[in-house]
Amino acid sequence: MNRLILCLLLCLTTFSQNVLASVLAIDYGSDWIKASLMSPGVPFDVLLDKSSKRKIQSTVGWKKEDRLFGSDAFNIAGRFPTDSFSSLKYLQAVPYDSPAVSFYTSISTADILPTARHTVALKRSDGTEWSVEELIAMQLAYVRELAESAAGEKVSDVILTVPPYYTQHERDAVVDAVEVAGMRTLALIHDGTAVAVNYAMTRAFAEQPEYHIIYDAGASSIRASVAAFSAIPADAKSSKKDIATAIAIKGIGYDRSTGGTELDRRLREILANDFVKKHKKDIRADKRGMAKLWKEAGRVKAILSANADAMASVESIAFDIDYRSKISRSEFEAACKDLQLKFAKPIFDALSNAGLSLDNITSVILTGGSSRAPMIQTAVKAAVGESKIALNVNADEAAVLGAALHGAGLSRQFKTKDIRVTDIAPYDIQVSYHSEAKSEHSKTRTINTLVFPAGSKFGSRKTLTFRRKDDFSLKVIYKNTPVPGSPTDLLEVEISDIPEALKNLTEAGATDPVVKATLVLSESGFVTVQDAVAYGEIKDDSIAGKLKGFFGAGSSSSTESETERETIARSESVSTSAEGEVPSQAEATPEKKAPVKDTIPLGLNVKLSSVPPMSVSQKRTARERAEASMRRREEARNSLEGYLYRVRDLLEEEGETPFRKCSKEAERDTMKEKLEETLSWLHEHGDDADTRDYISRRTALESYEQPVMHRYSEIQEFPKALNISQMWNWSTRMFLTEAKEALAASQVDGAEEPSLSKYTKEELEALEKTLIEHETWLNQAVEKQKAVKMYDDPAVESSELASRAKVLETHLQKLVKKKVPKRKATSSTAKPSSSSSSSSSSSSSPTASSSVKEETTPREGHHDEL
Ligand SMILES: *[C@@H]1O[C@H](CO)[C@@H](O)[C@H](O)[C@H]1NC(C)=O
Ligand SMILES: *[C@@H]1O[C@H](CO)[C@@H](O)[C@H](O)[C@H]1NC(C)=O
Ligand SMILES: *[C@@H]1O[C@H](CO)[C@@H](O)[C@H](O)[C@H]1NC(C)=O
Ligand SMILES: *[C@@H]1O[C@H](CO)[C@@H](O)[C@H](O)[C@H]1NC(C)=O
């Protein structure tokens, strides 16, 4: 019902019909991926996967050669525990030695190792290593393919949800994976904010803000956002009374150590302990057993959501043991006792962050897959009061649908409800630099300036002013470590050309010029240094006029990181102007126009942090690897399918088709039978089959079609081969005739110079023998082949014809290539006949004796020169 209204709210704008492009929204979670497509002519909804499911398990895996996604990939973990990769979201941009990696090893059976960037890679059982970004990119590419088949066109613009606590490094990792997957990031949106957009889409608000808390219990964390909803004039300048909806995030709270996965882990601990107690064997040492137990823990947790107890049961879990155990909800809850207090805490953190109290909140909107867990719901109800709890959004899909609506608004190609979103930064961001040394020996101090305190609005910028005489560099850093083990450094920026620019400004009449650097906090939460300039106020207009020539003289080097984020920056500037906001919170940018101020751009070199984003070439390599690695199963399946339809057409075609002419009825019947068998196999088992099944089925069917195809091709090839045979027959005969004449002539002349004949009698007789053998065989072959019906296998293969002709050809060539016997210059004019006659004979057979001709011609030329 909700979706129907949304459909009605969306209609295409008419002016940009030609450039309409789809926008894909992806909610990449630790357990589940949800996607939604905004595409012209496609009903707006959650994107379905190949088995029509509305969410895709967040797993990529391999079964031997076959790359698998979703539940296919998840379900093989029990058999191939190091070839199934889940919960990868935990590892985005994580340094290899950080606590997040230790946690991951406690939940996963995957083999991990460091990358060259000191982030995490995972190793398959065949030894191949894949970085986390690559594995996530494969899943994003899988989603892209689903979207492209739904849209019927290429899909490249994507908006992704990220948790509000994501650091710049983690955001970079998301954008990197998107690029490796062959898409562009239109924007990132905090998941709670996306839910707020979805919530606002079908509701109207008053001018007075209404506060709601979006409580999002996911697999890897729990987070809460305080959102203020209100009605604002759509256009402050115009007198029209159009209303827009404003959503402002006022505060956020989160806990990165609590969530659905931690509940799974605790439940698996209960089961593992129980197994060890019962069976006296260390299940923890058995990867298959632990992977099976992980899956079972998830299943049991779901049962305990609705029941007081559940039966855990895994056949042949490890050590040939069938494991069964009863577990009660109270036992499970007791094991999670310490978490109970943590479930609701993000709500209060978000409130205090926003400077509000529960009284100000209209409702607490529950969302996220784990919000259904009774343990969590009970804790939240107890904390905020049952009356405040709202279950009015789809816990699984609200975020991705909200993101799609927001993305559609940003792309400005779809007309959606006018919603203006303001989000906030999770961490204090400061700039750190060394003070200028007063003299050569004086010490410099480190100066830290808070630029964007936590809670700063996304889409704002700040200009810092420095009184510096020399080039210097500054670091953009998080004031505090955002998450244990994560780096705090974001960017290191070198500003250059300062002395020269200051000199130029001073010479132009500026007094006391300064250096200014502008930092931008983008709508997607990235901080960048936008530019650095030297600035000085110039009183004298005439000199200022002269100074115009200086504009653009400085070089502002564009760095890799800047170009990589270009799409994000671009889309954001679009959205900002669309929203009619003045994002500038500039501290020191005077707006007054006169007196003339002059600005010289400075050199800007941005270096990346200790966990840098992937470089352009790293991304390209990753993309090529991922694309090359697998597709095989899909390809094999498609190729089998295509083949089956082709064979069916061949069999069904009426009339005297080549296929019918070249096949016997019994053969066609067998093929029909095999075809039907394979079609029904494909229908029943096609989804679980692996690459080799498809290939062997195809090969089996091909073995029936092959003889028919061979007959048909022989019908084409035999006459051609025969022509060539006959041609060599004919050429040889001509050669022999003339060579024999030459030999006879040389003997008649008086035998004083028998070497005048190029060939001896023996040579010519040997060639003739070969020729007669060839002719005899050829005549028999032609007779035999004449009796063969089209639907019979050929009596003589064209390949045999060719190889027989080759024997004759080789023999002939040997004689033709024979060196001309040495002779006296005086007799040279008299006796060119044998060689020239052989060449004329071969050149008169136009097609095939080119090789003969090639060999004789130069020798002839040489001969003439003598
Ligand atoms: C929040 O509630 C308190 C107490 O009810 C009230 O004084 C305050 O004005 C409210 N704040 C806002 C922003 O509504
Ligand atoms: C300073 O002025 C000189 C001379 O006009 C010019 O070549 C140079 O590029 C200027 N330097 C900067 C940094 O603007
Ligand atoms: C064989 O040669 C003859 C004469 O050169 C030509 O007319 C005919 O088309 C050739 N046949 C094939 C199958 O090449
Ligand atoms: C080979 O060539 C000779 C003379 O040119 C011809 O009489 C004979 O029929 C040919 N044999 C075959 C098999 O084509």
JSON list of C-alpha atoms and ligand atoms in Angstrom, two decimals, residues 726 729-730 733 771 774-775 778-779 782, ligand 4:
[
{"chain": "A", "resi": 726, "resn": "GLN", "atom": "CA", "xyz": [43.08, -32.29, -59.49]},
{"chain": "A", "resi": 729, "resn": "ASN", "atom": "CA", "xyz": [47.52, -33.62, -60.72]},
{"chain": "A", "resi": 730, "resn": "TRP", "atom": "CA", "xyz": [47.24, -31.39, -63.72]},
{"chain": "A", "resi": 733, "resn": "ARG", "atom": "CA", "xyz": [51.39, -33.68, -65.56]},
{"chain": "A", "resi": 771, "resn": "LEU", "atom": "CA", "xyz": [51.70, -38.82, -59.84]},
{"chain": "A", "resi": 774, "resn": "HIS", "atom": "CA", "xyz": [47.97, -40.16, -56.70]},
{"chain": "A", "resi": 775, "resn": "GLU", "atom": "CA", "xyz": [45.81, -40.35, -59.80]},
{"chain": "A", "resi": 778, "resn": "LEU", "atom": "CA", "xyz": [42.03, -40.13, -56.56]},
{"chain": "A", "resi": 779, "resn": "ASN", "atom": "CA", "xyz": [39.98, -41.94, -59.19]},
{"chain": "A", "resi": 782, "resn": "VAL", "atom": "CA", "xyz": [35.91, -40.13, -56.37]},
{"chain": "B", "resi": 4, "resn": "LIG", "atom": "C1", "xyz": [44.82, -35.94, -63.71]},
{"chain": "B", "resi": 4, "resn": "LIG", "atom": "O1", "xyz": [45.24, -35.17, -64.82]},
{"chain": "B", "resi": 4, "resn": "LIG", "atom": "C2", "xyz": [45.14, -35.83, -66.06]},
{"chain": "B", "resi": 4, "resn": "LIG", "atom": "C3", "xyz": [45.75, -34.96, -67.14]},
{"chain": "B", "resi": 4, "resn": "LIG", "atom": "O2", "xyz": [45.66, -33.63, -66.89]},
{"chain": "B", "resi": 4, "resn": "LIG", "atom": "C4", "xyz": [43.70, -36.19, -66.36]},
{"chain": "B", "resi": 4, "resn": "LIG", "atom": "O3", "xyz": [43.60, -36.88, -67.55]},
{"chain": "B", "resi": 4, "resn": "LIG", "atom": "C5", "xyz": [43.17, -37.06, -65.23]},
{"chain": "B", "resi": 4, "resn": "LIG", "atom": "O4", "xyz": [41.81, -37.35, -65.41]},
{"chain": "B", "resi": 4, "resn": "LIG", "atom": "C6", "xyz": [43.39, -36.38, -63.92]},
{"chain": "B", "resi": 4, "resn": "LIG", "atom": "N1", "xyz": [42.97, -37.30, -62.90]},
{"chain": "B", "resi": 4, "resn": "LIG", "atom": "C7", "xyz": [42.12, -36.96, -61.97]},
{"chain": "B", "resi": 4, "resn": "LIG", "atom": "C8", "xyz": [41.79, -37.99, -60.95]},
{"chain": "B", "resi": 4, "resn": "LIG", "atom": "O5", "xyz": [41.63, -35.84, -61.91]}
]
